[in-house]
């Protein structure tokens, strides 16, 4: 794998290791990922080849030579309090921890929600303290992703890395089709004035879920029916209040996260509107929040367990010399009492 450092020298690849060891590329890959089904002589040949080619700069290869597993960094590019406020992040953290534990690789949590934290994270990772990065909640224009690419450390994003598709591996739910299915469900229930509270426009969920909403409504998705929130409960409250002020006759709202939907439900209740009789509400994620609201929230289920497993799989592929790849996973509509 060649890392884009401008004119940086070419890094040794798994093919170079295979040629130096006199074994197949598949044998090298298995040796780097635990040594299963690899003979002792072949394993030793790969270890020697890793040293001579310099492939030790790769995290999996370094682990092979030192016989010590490096950790992987779980980097959240949000303020620290969001880790505790948004249940999705803890689910992703737990899933990644469990998936990596199966490979005896520990996970290190880092937050990079401001410039000071981003710089500290960049320095720590560039110094080689971790063998890979699982990047969560990346925003368009955030320089951290480009900085991480330049370190040469394998990176996998959770969600489509807007502007870096094809250059950065990622695992994501099919946000657009999930949003489309929920808005179709609202129309099937007879709703005609459907608004949306979209996520931040610099995030993949903010872009893709809004696109799904517009796919269904077409010209009916007027600007007055669209508000943006920040995926927080307070953000959902503020956006819902703005929508009601502008569009008091709306009869449904698709909200791009369950947490924002919970805030929207609070505002609708305070305004005297009944859910779902007056206004139907749908969310996105199927987090614990969706099951605790009153009424229980119709939502789009993200396959978080599969997403975390795919993130780890893609990271292991990168460490064995594979090019960046993507895994886009289907969502599921979960109908409850709010629609």
Coordinates of C-alpha atoms in Angstrom, one line a residue:
X1 CA 0.0 0.0 0.0
X2 CA 1.4 3.4 -0.9
X3 CA 0.5 6.3 1.4
X4 CA -0.1 9.7 -0.2
X5 CA 2.5 11.9 1.3
X6 CA 3.0 14.0 -1.8
X7 CA 6.4 12.7 -2.8
X8 CA 6.9 10.4 0.1
X9 CA 8.8 7.2 -0.6
X10 CA 6.8 4.1 -1.4
X11 CA 6.0 1.8 1.6
X12 CA 6.5 -1.9 1.4
X13 CA 3.4 -3.9 0.7
X14 CA 2.1 -7.3 1.5
X15 CA 3.3 -8.3 -2.0
X16 CA 6.8 -7.3 -1.1
X17 CA 6.7 -9.4 2.0
X18 CA 5.3 -12.4 0.1
X19 CA 8.1 -12.2 -2.5
X20 CA 10.8 -11.9 0.1
X21 CA 9.5 -14.8 2.2
X22 CA 8.9 -17.0 -0.8
X23 CA 5.2 -17.6 0.2
X24 CA 1.9 -16.7 -1.2
X25 CA 0.2 -13.4 -0.4
X26 CA -2.6 -15.3 1.4
X27 CA 0.0 -16.9 3.7
X28 CA 1.4 -13.5 4.6
X29 CA -2.1 -12.2 5.3
X30 CA -2.9 -15.1 7.6
X31 CA 0.4 -14.7 9.3
X32 CA -0.2 -11.0 10.0
X33 CA -3.7 -11.7 11.4
X34 CA -2.9 -14.3 14.0
X35 CA -0.9 -17.0 12.2
X36 CA -3.8 -19.5 11.8
X37 CA -3.2 -22.3 9.4
X38 CA 0.4 -21.1 8.8
X39 CA 3.3 -23.6 9.3
X40 CA 6.0 -22.6 11.8
X41 CA 8.6 -22.4 9.0
X42 CA 6.4 -20.1 6.9
X43 CA 5.6 -17.9 9.9
X44 CA 9.3 -17.5 10.6
X45 CA 10.0 -16.7 6.9
X46 CA 7.3 -14.0 7.0
X47 CA 8.8 -12.5 10.2
X48 CA 12.2 -12.3 8.5
X49 CA 10.6 -10.7 5.4
X50 CA 8.8 -8.2 7.5
X51 CA 12.0 -7.1 9.0
X52 CA 14.0 -6.9 5.8
X53 CA 11.3 -5.1 3.8
X54 CA 10.4 -2.5 6.4
X55 CA 6.8 -3.6 6.4
X56 CA 7.1 -3.4 10.2
X57 CA 5.8 0.1 9.9
X58 CA 2.4 -1.5 9.5
X59 CA 0.6 -2.2 12.7
X60 CA -0.2 -5.8 12.1
X61 CA 3.4 -6.5 11.0
X62 CA 4.8 -4.7 14.0
X63 CA 2.7 -7.0 16.2
X64 CA 4.0 -10.0 14.3
X65 CA 7.6 -9.1 14.8
X66 CA 7.2 -8.0 18.5
X67 CA 4.6 -10.7 19.2
X68 CA 2.7 -7.9 21.0
X69 CA -0.7 -6.7 19.8
X70 CA -1.0 -2.9 19.4
X71 CA -4.1 -1.0 20.4
X72 CA -6.6 0.6 18.1
X73 CA -7.9 4.1 18.7
X74 CA -11.6 4.8 18.7
X75 CA -11.6 8.5 17.8
X76 CA -14.8 10.5 18.4
X77 CA -14.8 13.9 16.7
X78 CA -17.5 15.3 19.0
X79 CA -17.3 17.1 22.3
X80 CA -16.8 14.7 25.2
X81 CA -20.3 15.2 26.7
X82 CA -21.8 13.8 23.5
X83 CA -20.3 10.4 24.3
X84 CA -22.5 10.2 27.3
X85 CA -25.6 12.0 25.9
X86 CA -25.9 10.1 22.6
X87 CA -26.5 6.4 23.2
X88 CA -25.3 5.5 19.6
X89 CA -21.7 6.4 20.5
X90 CA -21.6 4.0 23.5
X91 CA -23.2 1.2 21.4
X92 CA -20.5 1.7 18.7
X93 CA -17.7 1.8 21.3
X94 CA -18.9 -1.4 22.9
X95 CA -19.3 -3.1 19.6
X96 CA -15.9 -2.2 18.3
X97 CA -14.3 -3.2 21.7
X98 CA -16.0 -6.6 21.5
X99 CA -15.1 -7.2 17.8
X100 CA -11.4 -6.3 18.4
X101 CA -11.3 -8.4 21.6
X102 CA -11.8 -11.5 19.3
X103 CA -8.4 -10.6 17.8
X104 CA -6.8 -9.8 21.2
X105 CA -6.5 -6.2 20.3
X106 CA -7.3 -3.5 22.9
X107 CA -9.3 -0.4 22.1
X108 CA -8.3 3.1 23.2
X109 CA -10.9 5.9 23.4
X110 CA -10.0 9.4 22.3
X111 CA -12.2 12.4 21.7
X112 CA -11.3 15.1 19.2
X113 CA -14.1 17.6 19.5
X114 CA -12.0 20.8 19.4
X115 CA -8.8 22.0 18.0
X116 CA -6.7 21.3 21.1
X117 CA -8.0 17.7 21.2
X118 CA -7.6 17.2 17.5
X119 CA -3.9 18.2 17.6
X120 CA -3.3 16.0 20.7
X121 CA -4.9 13.1 18.9
X122 CA -3.0 13.7 15.7
X123 CA 0.4 13.8 17.5
X124 CA -0.4 10.7 19.6
X125 CA -1.4 8.6 16.5
X126 CA 1.4 10.0 14.3
X127 CA 3.9 8.9 17.0
X128 CA 2.9 5.3 16.3
X129 CA 1.2 4.6 19.6
X130 CA -1.7 2.8 17.9
X131 CA -1.9 0.4 15.0
X132 CA -5.1 1.7 13.5
X133 CA -8.0 4.2 13.9
X134 CA -11.7 3.8 14.0
X135 CA -13.0 7.3 13.2
X136 CA -16.6 8.1 14.4
X137 CA -18.7 11.1 13.5
X138 CA -16.4 12.8 11.0
X139 CA -17.5 16.2 9.7
X140 CA -16.8 17.5 6.2
X141 CA -13.9 19.9 6.3
X142 CA -12.5 18.4 9.6
X143 CA -8.7 18.4 9.0
X144 CA -8.2 15.4 11.3
X145 CA -9.2 12.8 8.6
X146 CA -6.6 14.2 6.1
X147 CA -4.0 14.4 8.9
X148 CA -4.6 10.8 9.8
X149 CA -4.3 9.7 6.2
X150 CA -0.9 11.3 6.0
X151 CA 0.4 9.4 9.0
X152 CA 0.0 6.2 7.0
X153 CA -1.9 4.6 9.9
X154 CA -4.9 2.5 8.7
X155 CA -8.1 4.4 9.2
X156 CA -11.7 3.2 8.9
X157 CA -14.6 5.7 9.2
X158 CA -18.1 5.0 10.6
X159 CA -20.3 6.6 8.0
X160 CA -19.4 7.8 4.5
X161 CA -16.4 10.1 4.8
X162 CA -17.7 12.8 2.5
X163 CA -15.0 14.0 0.1
X164 CA -12.8 11.0 0.9
X165 CA -14.8 8.2 -0.7
X166 CA -12.5 5.7 -2.4
X167 CA -9.5 6.9 -0.3
X168 CA -10.8 6.0 3.2
X169 CA -12.4 2.7 4.2
X170 CA -15.8 3.0 5.8
X171 CA -18.8 1.1 7.1
X172 CA -22.2 2.7 7.1
X173 CA -25.9 2.1 7.2
X174 CA -27.8 2.8 4.0
X175 CA -29.1 6.2 5.4
X176 CA -30.8 7.3 2.2
X177 CA -32.9 4.2 1.6
X178 CA -33.8 4.1 5.3
X179 CA -35.0 7.7 5.3
X180 CA -36.9 7.0 2.1
X181 CA -38.7 4.1 3.7
X182 CA -39.8 6.0 6.8
X183 CA -41.1 9.0 4.8
X184 CA -43.0 6.5 2.5
X185 CA -44.5 5.0 5.6
X186 CA -45.7 8.4 6.7
X187 CA -47.4 9.0 3.4
X188 CA -49.0 5.5 3.5
X189 CA -50.5 6.6 6.9
X190 CA -52.2 9.5 5.1
X191 CA -49.8 12.3 6.1
X192 CA -49.5 15.1 3.5
X193 CA -47.6 17.9 5.2
X194 CA -44.4 16.1 6.2
X195 CA -41.6 18.2 7.6
X196 CA -38.1 17.0 8.5
X197 CA -35.5 17.8 11.1
X198 CA -32.3 16.9 9.3
X199 CA -28.9 16.3 10.8
X200 CA -25.9 18.7 10.4
X201 CA -25.3 19.3 6.7
X202 CA -21.6 18.5 7.1
X203 CA -22.2 14.9 8.2
X204 CA -23.0 11.9 6.1
X205 CA -26.3 11.2 8.0
X206 CA -27.3 14.9 7.6
X207 CA -26.8 14.7 3.8
X208 CA -28.0 11.2 3.1
X209 CA -31.2 11.2 5.3
X210 CA -32.3 14.5 3.9
X211 CA -31.7 13.2 0.4
X212 CA -34.0 10.2 1.2
X213 CA -36.7 12.6 2.4
X214 CA -36.5 14.6 -0.8
X215 CA -36.5 11.5 -2.9
X216 CA -40.1 10.8 -1.7
X217 CA -41.5 14.2 -1.5
X218 CA -39.9 15.8 -4.6
X219 CA -41.2 19.3 -5.1
X220 CA -43.2 19.0 -1.9
X221 CA -40.0 19.1 0.2
X222 CA -40.1 22.9 0.4
X223 CA -37.5 24.9 2.3
X224 CA -40.1 25.8 4.9
X225 CA -40.5 22.2 5.9
X226 CA -36.8 21.6 6.4
X227 CA -34.9 22.3 9.6
X228 CA -31.5 21.2 10.8
X229 CA -30.4 20.0 14.2
X230 CA -27.2 18.8 15.8
X231 CA -28.3 15.3 16.8
X232 CA -28.9 16.4 20.4
X233 CA -32.2 16.4 22.2
X234 CA -31.9 20.2 22.7
X235 CA -31.2 20.5 19.0
X236 CA -34.4 18.6 18.2
X237 CA -36.4 20.8 20.5
X238 CA -35.2 24.0 18.9
X239 CA -35.7 22.8 15.4
X240 CA -39.3 21.5 16.1
X241 CA -40.2 24.9 17.6
X242 CA -39.0 26.7 14.5
X243 CA -40.9 24.3 12.3
X244 CA -44.2 24.8 14.2
X245 CA -43.7 28.6 14.1
X246 CA -43.3 28.4 10.3
X247 CA -45.6 25.5 9.5
X248 CA -48.3 25.2 12.2
X249 CA -50.3 22.9 9.9
X250 CA -47.7 20.2 9.5
X251 CA -49.1 16.7 10.2
X252 CA -45.8 14.6 10.3
X253 CA -42.1 15.1 10.9
X254 CA -39.3 12.8 10.0
X255 CA -36.4 13.4 12.4
X256 CA -32.9 12.3 11.5
X257 CA -32.1 10.8 15.0
X258 CA -34.0 9.3 17.8
X259 CA -32.5 11.8 20.3
X260 CA -33.6 14.8 18.3
X261 CA -37.0 13.1 17.9
X262 CA -37.3 12.9 21.7
X263 CA -36.8 16.6 21.8
X264 CA -39.4 17.2 19.1
X265 CA -41.9 15.1 21.0
X266 CA -41.4 17.3 24.0
X267 CA -42.2 20.4 22.0
X268 CA -45.2 18.9 20.3
X269 CA -46.6 17.9 23.7
X270 CA -46.0 21.3 25.1
X271 CA -47.8 22.9 22.1
X272 CA -50.9 20.8 22.8
X273 CA -50.5 18.6 19.7
X274 CA -51.2 14.9 20.1
X275 CA -48.8 12.2 18.7
X276 CA -49.7 10.5 16.4
X277 CA -53.3 11.8 16.2
X278 CA -52.3 15.4 15.2
X279 CA -48.7 14.9 14.2
X280 CA -46.9 11.7 13.4
X281 CA -43.2 11.5 14.3
X282 CA -40.5 9.1 13.0
X283 CA -36.9 8.9 14.1
X284 CA -33.7 7.2 13.0
X285 CA -31.3 4.8 14.7
X286 CA -33.6 2.6 16.9
X287 CA -31.5 3.5 19.9
X288 CA -32.7 3.0 23.5
X289 CA -34.2 6.4 23.3
X290 CA -36.8 5.2 20.7
X291 CA -38.1 2.6 23.1
X292 CA -38.3 5.0 26.1
X293 CA -40.3 7.9 24.6
X294 CA -44.0 8.3 25.1
X295 CA -45.4 7.3 22.7
X296 CA -42.8 4.7 21.6
X297 CA -41.0 6.0 18.5
X298 CA -41.3 4.6 15.0
X299 CA -37.8 4.7 13.7
X300 CA -35.2 3.3 11.3
X301 CA -33.0 0.6 12.8
X302 CA -29.3 0.9 12.1
X303 CA -27.5 -2.5 12.3
X304 CA -24.9 -1.2 14.8
X305 CA -23.4 -4.6 15.6
X306 CA -22.8 -5.4 11.9
X307 CA -21.4 -1.9 11.4
X308 CA -18.8 -2.3 14.1
X309 CA -17.8 -5.8 12.9
X310 CA -17.4 -4.4 9.4
X311 CA -15.3 -1.6 10.7
X312 CA -13.0 -4.0 12.4
X313 CA -12.9 -6.3 9.4
X314 CA -12.0 -3.4 7.1
X315 CA -9.3 -2.3 9.5
X316 CA -7.7 -5.7 9.6
X317 CA -7.8 -5.8 5.8
X318 CA -6.0 -2.5 5.6
X319 CA -3.3 -3.7 8.0
X320 CA -2.7 -6.7 5.7
X321 CA -2.1 -4.5 2.6
X322 CA -5.6 -4.4 1.1
X323 CA -6.8 -1.2 -0.5
X324 CA -9.6 0.9 1.3
X325 CA -13.1 -0.6 0.8
X326 CA -16.6 0.2 1.9
X327 CA -19.5 -1.8 3.5
X328 CA -23.0 -0.3 3.2
X329 CA -25.5 -2.2 5.3
X330 CA -29.3 -2.2 5.0
X331 CA -31.6 -0.6 7.5
X332 CA -35.0 -1.7 8.8
X333 CA -38.2 0.2 9.5
X334 CA -39.5 -0.4 13.0
X335 CA -43.1 0.7 13.4
X336 CA -44.2 1.8 16.9
X337 CA -46.9 4.1 18.4
X338 CA -45.7 7.5 17.2
X339 CA -47.0 7.1 13.6

